[in-house]
Short mmCIF file of C-alpha atoms in Angstrom, two decimals:
data_model
loop_
_atom_site.label_atom_id
_atom_site.label_comp_id
_atom_site.label_asym_id
_atom_site.label_seq_id
_atom_site.Cartn_x
_atom_site.Cartn_y
_atom_site.Cartn_z
CA MET A 6 215.50 241.35 86.34
CA ALA A 7 214.97 243.80 83.50
CA ASN A 8 214.06 242.65 80.00
CA SER A 9 216.61 243.41 77.31
CA LYS A 10 217.60 242.11 73.89
CA TYR A 11 220.58 240.37 75.48
CA GLU A 12 218.57 238.00 77.68
CA TYR A 13 218.51 235.31 74.98
CA VAL A 14 221.88 234.23 76.45
CA LYS A 15 219.96 232.60 79.33
CA ASN A 16 218.88 229.87 76.90
CA PHE A 17 222.42 228.46 77.01
CA GLU A 18 222.14 227.63 80.73
CA ALA A 19 221.69 223.86 80.74
CA ASP A 20 219.72 222.00 83.41
CA ASP A 21 222.22 220.09 85.56
CA ARG A 22 219.80 218.57 88.05
CA LEU A 23 220.92 215.27 89.52
CA PRO A 24 218.52 212.33 89.07
CA PRO A 25 215.79 211.94 91.72
CA SER A 26 215.69 209.15 94.31
CA ASN A 27 219.47 208.90 94.28
CA TRP A 28 221.78 209.52 97.21
CA ILE A 29 224.16 212.39 96.50
CA VAL A 30 227.78 212.42 97.60
CA VAL A 31 229.71 215.67 97.23
CA ARG A 32 233.43 215.02 97.57
CA ILE A 33 235.77 217.97 98.01
CA ASP A 34 239.54 217.78 97.82
CA GLY A 35 242.32 220.27 98.59
CA VAL A 36 244.07 221.68 95.53
CA HIS A 37 247.89 221.61 95.63
CA PHE A 38 247.80 220.62 99.31
CA HIS A 39 251.15 218.84 99.07
CA ARG A 40 252.71 222.25 98.54
CA PHE A 41 250.32 223.94 100.97
CA SER A 42 251.21 221.49 103.75
CA SER A 43 254.94 221.95 103.10
CA ILE A 44 254.70 225.74 103.10
CA HIS A 45 252.86 225.66 106.42
CA GLU A 46 255.16 222.99 107.90
CA PHE A 47 252.52 220.35 108.58
CA GLU A 48 253.84 217.42 110.60
CA LYS A 49 254.43 214.26 108.50
CA PRO A 50 252.80 211.82 108.00
CA ASN A 51 249.87 213.30 109.96
CA ASP A 52 249.36 216.74 111.43
CA SER A 53 246.76 216.52 114.21
CA ALA A 54 245.98 220.25 114.14
CA ALA A 55 245.44 220.22 110.37
CA LEU A 56 243.13 217.21 110.60
CA HIS A 57 241.18 218.76 113.49
CA LEU A 58 240.78 221.93 111.40
CA MET A 59 239.31 219.88 108.52
CA ASN A 60 236.98 218.13 110.99
CA SER A 61 235.86 221.42 112.51
CA CYS A 62 234.98 222.73 109.03
CA ALA A 63 233.01 219.55 108.29
CA SER A 64 231.19 219.90 111.60
CA ALA A 65 230.29 223.49 110.66
CA MET A 66 228.91 222.18 107.36
CA LEU A 67 226.52 219.77 109.11
CA LYS A 68 225.38 222.55 111.44
CA HIS A 69 224.73 224.92 108.53
CA PHE A 70 223.31 222.48 105.96
CA PRO A 71 220.69 220.16 107.48
CA ASP A 72 220.47 218.21 104.21
CA ILE A 73 223.88 216.64 104.91
CA VAL A 74 223.28 213.36 106.77
CA PHE A 75 226.87 212.13 107.07
CA ALA A 76 230.43 213.18 106.28
CA TYR A 77 233.69 211.28 106.07
CA GLY A 78 237.12 212.88 105.87
CA VAL A 79 240.75 211.91 105.56
CA SER A 80 243.79 214.12 104.93
CA ASP A 81 242.65 217.09 102.76
CA GLU A 82 239.52 215.33 101.49
CA TYR A 83 235.92 215.24 102.74
CA SER A 84 232.80 213.52 101.41
CA PHE A 85 229.32 214.80 102.27
CA VAL A 86 226.26 212.57 101.90
CA LEU A 87 222.79 213.94 101.11
CA SER A 88 219.81 211.62 101.36
CA GLU A 89 217.93 210.30 98.36
CA LYS A 90 214.99 212.54 99.31
CA SER A 91 217.00 215.75 99.44
CA GLU A 92 215.80 218.61 97.24
CA PHE A 93 218.62 220.94 98.26
CA TYR A 94 218.79 223.63 95.54
CA GLN A 95 216.52 221.48 93.37
CA ARG A 96 219.34 218.87 93.24
CA ARG A 97 221.36 221.08 90.85
CA SER A 98 224.87 219.69 90.74
CA SER A 99 226.68 222.99 90.22
CA LYS A 100 224.85 224.66 93.12
CA ASN A 101 225.42 221.79 95.54
CA VAL A 102 229.11 221.45 94.74
CA SER A 103 229.92 225.16 94.65
CA LEU A 104 228.02 225.93 97.89
CA PHE A 105 229.71 223.14 99.81
CA VAL A 106 233.19 223.92 98.53
CA SER A 107 232.77 227.65 99.12
CA TYR A 108 231.43 227.30 102.66
CA PHE A 109 234.09 224.75 103.60
CA THR A 110 236.88 226.98 102.26
CA SER A 111 235.62 230.09 104.04
CA ALA A 112 235.32 228.10 107.27
CA TYR A 113 238.88 226.80 106.78
CA VAL A 114 240.32 230.32 106.50
CA THR A 115 238.12 231.67 109.31
CA LYS A 116 239.10 228.86 111.70
CA TRP A 117 242.81 228.75 110.78
CA LYS A 118 244.04 230.74 113.79
CA GLU A 119 241.96 228.59 116.13
CA PHE A 120 244.09 225.57 115.22
CA PHE A 121 247.32 227.27 114.12
CA PRO A 122 247.66 230.29 116.44
CA ASN A 123 251.40 230.62 115.74
CA TYR A 124 251.22 230.35 111.95
CA ASP A 125 249.95 232.89 109.45
CA LEU A 126 248.42 231.71 106.19
CA LYS A 127 251.14 232.13 103.56
CA GLU A 128 248.91 231.33 100.58
CA LEU A 129 245.20 230.92 100.01
CA PRO A 130 243.86 227.39 100.49
CA TYR A 131 241.23 226.21 98.05
CA PHE A 132 239.36 223.04 97.14
CA ASP A 133 237.69 221.46 94.15
CA GLY A 134 234.72 219.13 94.23
CA ARG A 135 232.23 217.01 92.39
CA ALA A 136 228.83 215.41 92.98
CA VAL A 137 228.19 211.70 92.41
CA CYS A 138 224.85 209.88 92.60
CA TYR A 139 224.29 206.41 94.07
CA PRO A 140 220.89 204.71 93.68
CA LYS A 141 220.98 202.75 96.94
CA ALA A 142 222.24 203.29 100.49
CA LYS A 143 224.29 200.11 100.10
CA GLU A 144 226.37 201.81 97.40
CA VAL A 145 226.83 204.83 99.68
CA ARG A 146 228.15 202.51 102.38
CA ASP A 147 230.43 200.83 99.87
CA TYR A 148 231.67 204.25 98.75
CA LEU A 149 232.46 205.21 102.36
CA ALA A 150 234.09 201.82 102.93
CA TRP A 151 236.26 202.39 99.85
CA ARG A 152 237.42 205.75 101.22
CA GLN A 153 238.18 204.23 104.65
CA VAL A 154 240.10 201.31 103.15
CA ASP A 155 242.06 203.84 101.11
CA CYS A 156 242.70 205.86 104.30
CA HIS A 157 244.23 202.81 106.03
CA ILE A 158 246.39 201.84 103.03
CA ASN A 159 247.69 205.38 102.50
CA ASN A 160 248.29 206.01 106.19
CA GLN A 161 250.20 202.79 106.70
CA TYR A 162 252.41 203.52 103.66
CA ASN A 163 252.96 207.17 104.63
CA THR A 164 253.80 206.27 108.23
CA CYS A 165 256.50 203.86 107.02
CA PHE A 166 257.72 206.27 104.35
CA TRP A 167 258.18 209.25 106.64
CA MET A 168 259.75 207.21 109.44
CA LEU A 169 262.32 205.94 106.91
CA VAL A 170 262.95 209.51 105.70
CA LYS A 171 263.29 210.81 109.26
CA SER A 172 265.77 208.02 109.99
CA GLY A 173 268.10 209.32 107.28
CA LYS A 174 266.98 207.74 104.01
CA THR A 175 266.25 209.84 100.95
CA LYS A 176 262.68 209.88 99.64
CA ARG A 177 263.80 207.77 96.68
CA GLU A 178 265.42 205.20 98.99
CA ALA A 179 262.29 205.08 101.14
CA GLN A 180 260.13 204.47 98.06
CA LEU A 181 262.39 201.63 96.90
CA ARG A 182 262.38 200.05 100.36
CA LEU A 183 258.58 199.98 100.45
CA LYS A 184 258.06 198.92 96.83
CA GLY A 185 256.05 195.69 96.69
CA THR A 186 255.64 195.38 100.48
CA GLN A 187 252.37 194.08 101.92
CA THR A 188 250.49 195.14 105.07
CA LYS A 189 252.27 192.63 107.30
CA GLU A 190 255.73 193.68 106.07
CA LYS A 191 255.02 197.38 106.68
CA ASN A 192 253.85 196.62 110.21
CA GLU A 193 257.08 194.68 110.82
CA ILE A 194 259.21 197.59 109.53
CA LEU A 195 257.45 199.98 111.91
CA LEU A 196 257.73 197.66 114.91
CA GLN A 197 261.25 196.32 114.38
CA GLN A 198 263.00 199.44 113.11
CA PHE A 199 261.09 202.17 114.94
CA GLY A 200 259.32 200.46 117.85
CA ILE A 201 255.91 201.56 116.56
CA ASN A 202 252.90 199.28 116.92
CA TYR A 203 250.69 200.40 114.02
CA ASP A 204 247.54 199.24 115.83
CA GLU A 205 248.27 201.67 118.67
CA LEU A 206 248.42 204.78 116.44
CA PRO A 207 245.56 207.32 116.88
CA GLU A 208 242.29 206.11 115.34
CA MET A 209 241.93 209.42 113.46
CA PHE A 210 245.07 208.58 111.46
CA LYS A 211 244.07 204.99 110.70
CA LYS A 212 240.32 205.34 110.20
CA GLY A 213 239.75 208.95 109.21
CA SER A 214 236.92 211.04 110.67
CA CYS A 215 233.14 210.57 110.63
CA VAL A 216 230.86 213.53 111.24
CA PHE A 217 227.17 212.87 111.90
CA ARG A 218 224.22 213.84 114.06
CA ASN A 219 224.18 211.63 117.11
CA LYS A 220 220.85 211.12 118.83
CA VAL A 221 221.24 211.66 122.57
CA GLU A 222 218.76 211.93 125.40
CA GLU A 223 218.74 215.02 127.58
CA ILE A 224 216.69 216.03 130.58
CA VAL A 225 214.75 219.18 129.73
CA LYS A 226 212.86 219.55 133.01
CA ILE A 227 211.59 217.84 136.16
CA ASP A 228 207.81 217.35 136.31
CA GLU A 229 205.58 217.88 139.33
CA SER A 230 206.20 214.30 140.49
CA ARG A 231 209.95 215.02 140.41
CA ASN A 232 210.42 212.71 137.44
CA PRO A 233 212.82 213.78 134.71
CA VAL A 234 211.28 214.72 131.36
CA LYS A 235 213.59 213.64 128.55
CA ARG A 236 213.77 214.34 124.86
CA HIS A 237 216.00 213.26 122.00
CA LYS A 238 218.41 215.79 120.57
CA ASN A 239 220.68 215.61 117.55
CA ILE A 240 224.25 216.60 118.38
CA VAL A 241 226.82 216.98 115.57
CA THR A 242 229.51 214.50 116.54
CA ILE A 243 233.02 213.78 115.26
CA ASP A 244 234.22 210.21 115.72
CA HIS A 245 236.94 207.92 114.35
CA VAL A 246 235.30 204.53 113.98
CA ASP A 247 235.06 201.59 111.63
CA ILE A 248 232.40 202.17 108.95
CA ILE A 249 233.35 199.18 106.80
CA GLY A 250 231.66 196.62 109.04
CA PRO A 251 228.01 196.70 110.13
CA LYS A 252 228.43 197.74 113.79
CA PHE A 253 228.38 201.52 113.31
CA TRP A 254 225.43 201.40 110.90
CA ASP A 255 223.50 199.01 113.16
CA GLU A 256 223.97 201.48 116.04
CA HIS A 257 222.94 204.46 113.88
CA PRO A 258 220.22 203.10 111.54
CA TYR A 259 218.62 206.53 111.16
CA ILE A 260 221.57 207.95 109.17
CA LEU A 261 221.06 205.94 105.97
CA HIS A 262 217.74 204.43 107.10
CA GLU A 263 217.98 201.48 104.74
CA ASP A 264 218.81 197.78 105.21
CA CYS A 265 221.94 197.29 103.13
CA SER A 266 223.72 193.98 103.60
CA MET A 267 227.37 193.95 102.54
CA VAL A 268 227.96 191.37 99.81
CA ASN A 269 231.04 192.72 98.06
CA ASN A 270 234.44 193.58 99.51
CA ASN A 271 235.70 195.12 96.26
CA TYR A 272 234.46 198.61 97.07
CA GLU A 273 236.12 200.34 94.13
CA TYR A 274 233.23 199.50 91.80
CA VAL A 275 231.62 202.66 93.20
CA LYS A 276 233.97 204.72 91.02
CA LYS A 277 231.84 203.74 88.01
CA PHE A 278 229.11 206.08 89.25
CA GLU A 279 231.32 209.15 88.75
CA ALA A 280 229.83 210.69 85.64
CA ASP A 281 231.89 212.73 83.19
CA ASP A 282 230.73 216.37 83.26
CA ARG A 283 233.24 217.65 80.73
CA LEU A 284 232.09 220.82 78.97
CA PRO A 285 231.96 220.68 75.17
CA PRO A 286 235.14 221.68 73.28
CA SER A 287 235.51 224.88 71.22
CA ASN A 288 233.00 226.69 73.44
CA TRP A 289 233.67 229.75 75.56
CA ILE A 290 233.08 229.02 79.26
CA VAL A 291 231.53 231.50 81.66
CA VAL A 292 231.59 230.67 85.36
CA ARG A 293 229.15 232.84 87.32
CA ILE A 294 229.41 232.91 91.09
CA LEU A 295 226.91 234.52 93.44
CA GLY A 296 226.92 235.23 97.16
CA CYS A 297 224.54 233.11 99.26
CA ASP A 298 222.13 234.91 101.60
CA PHE A 299 224.03 238.13 100.98
CA HIS A 300 220.95 240.25 101.74
CA ARG A 301 221.18 239.06 105.31
CA PHE A 302 224.97 239.04 105.23
CA SER A 303 225.09 242.69 104.08
CA SER A 304 222.58 243.76 106.75
CA MET A 305 224.43 241.88 109.48
CA HIS A 306 227.69 243.60 108.51
CA GLU A 307 226.01 246.99 108.01
CA PHE A 308 226.87 247.49 104.35
CA GLU A 309 225.94 250.95 103.09
CA LYS A 310 222.75 251.00 100.97
CA PRO A 311 222.28 250.99 98.02
CA ASN A 312 226.03 250.52 97.40
CA ASP A 313 228.93 249.93 99.77
CA SER A 314 232.07 250.94 97.89
CA ASN A 315 234.34 249.02 100.27
CA ALA A 316 232.33 245.81 99.89
CA LEU A 317 232.35 246.20 96.09
CA SER A 318 236.09 246.86 96.08
CA LEU A 319 236.58 243.72 98.17
CA MET A 320 234.69 241.69 95.55
CA SER A 321 236.83 243.17 92.76
CA SER A 322 240.02 242.50 94.69
CA CYS A 323 239.01 238.85 95.03
CA ALA A 324 238.28 238.71 91.30
CA SER A 325 241.73 240.17 90.63
CA SER A 326 243.24 237.43 92.80
CA LEU A 327 241.52 234.83 90.62
CA LEU A 328 242.97 236.31 87.43
CA GLU A 329 246.42 236.34 89.03
CA LYS A 330 246.02 232.74 90.23
CA PHE A 331 244.36 231.28 87.13
CA PRO A 332 245.84 232.54 83.83
CA GLU A 333 243.05 230.67 82.02
CA ILE A 334 240.60 233.43 83.05
CA ILE A 335 240.69 236.12 80.38
CA PHE A 336 238.00 238.50 81.66
CA ALA A 337 235.71 239.01 84.66
CA TYR A 338 232.68 241.18 85.23
CA GLY A 339 231.13 241.86 88.63
CA VAL A 340 228.26 243.69 90.22
CA SER A 341 226.98 243.56 93.80
CA ASP A 342 227.71 240.05 95.20
CA GLU A 343 228.08 238.44 91.77
CA TYR A 344 231.04 237.84 89.44
CA SER A 345 231.33 236.19 86.02
CA PHE A 346 234.63 234.71 84.82
CA VAL A 347 235.31 234.03 81.15
CA LEU A 348 237.57 231.23 79.87
CA SER A 349 238.46 231.06 76.20
CA GLU A 350 237.12 228.46 73.80
CA GLU A 351 240.59 226.87 73.71
CA SER A 352 240.94 226.48 77.47
CA GLU A 353 241.63 222.98 78.83
CA PHE A 354 241.58 224.09 82.47
CA CYS A 355 240.73 221.09 84.68
CA GLU A 356 240.20 219.16 81.43
CA ARG A 357 237.02 221.25 81.08
CA GLN A 358 235.35 219.30 83.93
CA ALA A 359 232.53 221.65 85.00
CA SER A 360 232.43 220.64 88.67
CA GLU A 361 236.19 221.06 89.13
CA ILE A 362 236.28 224.44 87.38
CA VAL A 363 233.33 225.88 89.30
CA SER A 364 234.40 224.49 92.67
CA SER A 365 237.99 225.73 92.26
CA PHE A 366 236.77 229.24 91.42
CA VAL A 367 234.19 229.58 94.22
CA SER A 368 236.62 228.06 96.71
CA TYR A 369 239.51 230.37 95.88
CA PHE A 370 237.16 233.39 95.71
CA GLY A 371 235.72 232.61 99.16
CA SER A 372 239.20 232.06 100.56
CA ALA A 373 240.33 235.44 99.22
CA TYR A 374 237.16 237.13 100.52
CA VAL A 375 237.84 236.06 104.11
CA MET A 376 241.58 236.80 103.90
CA LYS A 377 241.05 240.29 102.44
CA TRP A 378 238.09 241.27 104.65
CA LYS A 379 240.07 243.38 107.13
CA GLU A 380 241.92 245.12 104.28
CA PHE A 381 238.66 246.65 103.00
CA LEU A 382 236.48 246.61 106.13
CA PRO A 383 238.98 247.15 108.97
CA ASP A 384 236.38 248.35 111.47
CA ARG A 385 234.10 245.31 111.11
CA ASP A 386 234.58 241.73 112.24
CA LEU A 387 233.20 238.83 110.22
CA LYS A 388 230.12 237.65 112.09
CA GLU A 389 229.41 234.62 109.91
CA VAL A 390 231.12 232.64 107.18
CA PRO A 391 230.55 234.12 103.69
CA TYR A 392 230.06 231.60 100.90
CA PHE A 393 229.15 231.49 97.22
CA LYS A 394 227.39 229.29 94.71
CA GLY A 395 228.31 228.98 91.06
CA ARG A 396 227.69 227.38 87.70
CA ALA A 397 229.40 227.05 84.32
CA VAL A 398 227.67 227.91 81.04
CA CYS A 399 229.05 227.38 77.52
CA TYR A 400 228.67 229.81 74.62
CA PRO A 401 229.71 228.80 71.08
CA LYS A 402 230.75 232.27 69.86
CA ALA A 403 232.61 235.24 71.31
CA LYS A 404 229.75 237.49 70.17
CA ILE A 405 227.38 235.64 72.51
CA VAL A 406 229.87 236.05 75.36
CA ARG A 407 229.81 239.80 74.67
CA ASP A 408 226.01 239.73 74.68
CA TYR A 409 226.07 237.85 78.00
CA LEU A 410 228.32 240.51 79.52
CA ALA A 411 226.14 243.25 78.01
CA TRP A 412 223.08 241.63 79.59
CA LYS A 413 224.76 241.64 83.00
CA GLN A 414 225.83 245.28 82.65
CA PHE A 415 222.42 246.37 81.42
CA ASP A 416 220.88 244.63 84.43
CA CYS A 417 223.43 246.36 86.69
CA HIS A 418 222.25 249.78 85.50
CA ILE A 419 218.53 248.96 85.84
CA SER A 420 218.97 247.42 89.31
CA ASN A 421 221.23 250.21 90.55
CA GLN A 422 218.88 252.94 89.39
CA TYR A 423 215.93 251.25 91.12
CA ASN A 424 217.89 250.55 94.31
CA THR A 425 219.22 254.11 94.48
CA CYS A 426 215.68 255.49 94.32
CA PHE A 427 214.35 252.86 96.73
CA TRP A 428 216.93 253.47 99.44
CA MET A 429 216.75 257.26 99.13
CA LEU A 430 212.98 257.02 99.67
CA VAL A 431 213.50 254.76 102.70
CA LYS A 432 216.15 257.07 104.15
CA SER A 433 213.76 259.99 103.68
CA GLY A 434 211.25 258.33 106.03
CA LYS A 435 209.12 256.00 103.88
CA THR A 436 208.62 252.37 104.75
CA GLU A 437 210.02 249.80 102.34
CA THR A 438 206.47 248.96 101.17
CA GLU A 439 205.73 252.65 100.54
CA ALA A 440 208.97 252.99 98.58
CA GLN A 441 208.08 249.97 96.43
CA LEU A 442 204.65 251.45 95.69
CA CYS A 443 206.21 254.80 94.74
CA LEU A 444 208.47 253.10 92.23
CA LYS A 445 205.93 250.67 90.81
CA ASP A 446 205.75 250.94 86.99
CA THR A 447 208.09 253.97 86.86
CA GLN A 448 210.35 254.29 83.85
CA GLU A 449 214.03 255.24 83.68
CA LYS A 450 213.33 258.94 83.04
CA GLU A 451 210.90 259.15 85.96
CA LYS A 452 213.41 257.60 88.35
CA ASN A 453 216.08 260.07 87.28
CA GLU A 454 213.66 262.97 87.81
CA MET A 455 212.69 261.64 91.24
CA LEU A 456 216.34 261.45 92.30
CA PHE A 457 217.10 264.94 91.04
CA CYS A 458 213.92 266.74 92.16
CA GLN A 459 213.48 265.09 95.57
CA PHE A 460 217.07 264.42 96.59
CA GLY A 461 219.26 266.63 94.40
CA ILE A 462 221.05 263.59 92.93
CA ASN A 463 222.15 263.58 89.30
CA TYR A 464 222.16 259.86 88.53
CA ASN A 465 224.64 260.29 85.70
CA LYS A 466 227.23 261.67 88.15
CA LEU A 467 227.13 258.70 90.52
CA PRO A 468 230.34 256.61 90.66
CA GLU A 469 230.85 254.49 87.54
CA MET A 470 231.37 251.41 89.71
CA PHE A 471 227.77 251.67 90.89
CA LYS A 472 226.28 252.26 87.45
CA LYS A 473 228.45 250.02 85.26
CA GLY A 474 229.83 247.37 87.58
CA SER A 475 233.48 246.26 87.52
CA CYS A 476 235.58 244.76 84.73
CA VAL A 477 238.74 242.84 85.58
CA PHE A 478 241.16 241.98 82.80
CA ARG A 479 244.82 241.91 81.83
CA ASN A 480 245.75 245.27 80.40
CA LYS A 481 248.67 245.32 78.01
CA VAL A 482 251.03 248.14 78.90
CA GLU A 483 254.46 249.07 77.61
CA GLU A 484 257.32 249.45 80.07
CA ILE A 485 261.01 250.35 79.71
CA VAL A 486 263.11 247.43 80.88
CA LYS A 487 266.61 248.72 80.11
CA LEU A 488 268.63 251.30 78.20
CA ASP A 489 270.73 250.02 75.31
CA GLY A 490 273.20 252.69 74.22
CA GLY A 491 270.88 255.42 75.47
CA ILE A 492 267.92 254.01 73.55
CA PRO A 493 264.97 252.86 75.69
CA VAL A 494 264.06 249.20 75.20
CA LYS A 495 260.38 248.49 75.72
CA ARG A 496 258.35 245.38 76.21
CA CYS A 497 254.66 244.65 76.58
CA ASN A 498 253.55 243.57 80.04
CA GLU A 499 250.14 242.38 81.21
CA ILE A 500 248.80 243.93 84.42
CA VAL A 501 245.58 242.77 86.05
CA THR A 502 243.36 245.85 85.99
CA VAL A 503 240.02 246.75 87.56
CA ASP A 504 237.98 249.29 85.58
CA HIS A 505 234.39 250.52 85.41
CA VAL A 506 233.67 251.00 81.73
CA ASP A 507 230.96 250.47 79.14
CA ILE A 508 231.12 246.94 77.68
CA ILE A 509 227.77 247.09 75.91
CA GLY A 510 229.09 249.21 73.03
CA PRO A 511 232.06 248.30 70.82
CA ARG A 512 234.66 250.79 72.10
CA PHE A 513 236.13 248.72 74.95
CA TRP A 514 236.39 245.60 72.79
CA ASP A 515 237.92 247.56 69.92
CA GLU A 516 240.59 248.87 72.31
CA HIS A 517 241.24 245.40 73.76
CA PRO A 518 240.84 242.99 70.82
CA TYR A 519 243.22 240.46 72.41
CA ILE A 520 240.77 239.62 75.22
CA LEU A 521 238.23 237.78 73.08
CA HIS A 522 240.71 237.56 70.17
CA GLU A 523 238.15 237.90 67.41
CA ASP A 524 237.79 240.21 64.42
#
């Protein structure tokens, strides 16, 4: 990364590493899934296909992230456990949460047709998340027990509620009928009125879903004496079992590998471990998201080097979707596989909880990326799930936000100039090592001369998107809404706009003073 006078903004990036020797639980939860499930006509109280889709995404997570040792899911929620020894992304909370939420969301969109072949996605699904630390495996077990107890209570209530509604009662009448009822009374309602034995309902509905690596023996070969040679293999398994009692943990001691006797049935004490990560008030918030392993991803999908205009336009389209979805975002700047989103100092989005803000943004962005892929790259199939990491940084003044954006744009120019030279040298026949040696210690002027003299390229005439990156903002435009006595009546309308302009100098900000609303 190039040095510039704007790099002081990096000093505002706080260390959000989670404490060592603590188990980490990342819980993700669907955002507005009541509406999402209604729009997509999910069966009530439980839609088997929707639950199997969630489980398939969780299974994909365990296959992709070996640091996850266990996962538990119910409805539109999933909790992922990382061991106390995990150093995944240096235990940085924002990275862990954003990566998990992003990958899960992209998997959800990618796998949708596998589980709902007759339904198109009518709106983008997205999730938020947070990371919580527990010092002992016992507390992790208590946390999981709390979620499974909650699963049973909610499922029993919802089963009664929706059977009453389907029998002709209004939702209000169903709520009044169930008010104050205990477990036994709900079971009697189901059995006597609807002939349903609650105990005979599918275990997935009553107990939720556990995803873990199951150790199984397999025969790998037969030796010379015709004896089977066996080895242990870890198979990602989905099961619907009791995890409140000791039986499951006794049968799978390697998952939490700690002796944790259960001494407390009031599992909700685990909520006390959920730390408040609210960002300070009266500070501008910048959420920066970045593609994970996008060097490999771009090679796998044959992105044009040094810049693929379709891939860049896809990123900008996703950023536009975020501005249309979240009015709290006032500006976005993107380059390559990275985008920064600015929220004003007055924003109370997600009550300024960092994990919820970051996870919502990376989740929705990843969802849009998968959904829009064919629109921008129609001749290429997605070969793997794209996902993003992110973090939130606070800046006390709008001037520092401008310096942050200037730093990113300055870096865009330096990186693009280098990459343009590098890939032209490679395409001319040099190896990548030879190209690096050719460019070592060269200055801006020398790179421009190399491009012009060797390849006939005037760097200044390259597309602005490559040199300056992409700005996404709400542009105020006047439009005629009606004619009153022959006189045009105008109003100001805000249109989400993608542009490739200089934001280092003052001109853009002078022309759009309402974005950062400062003198």
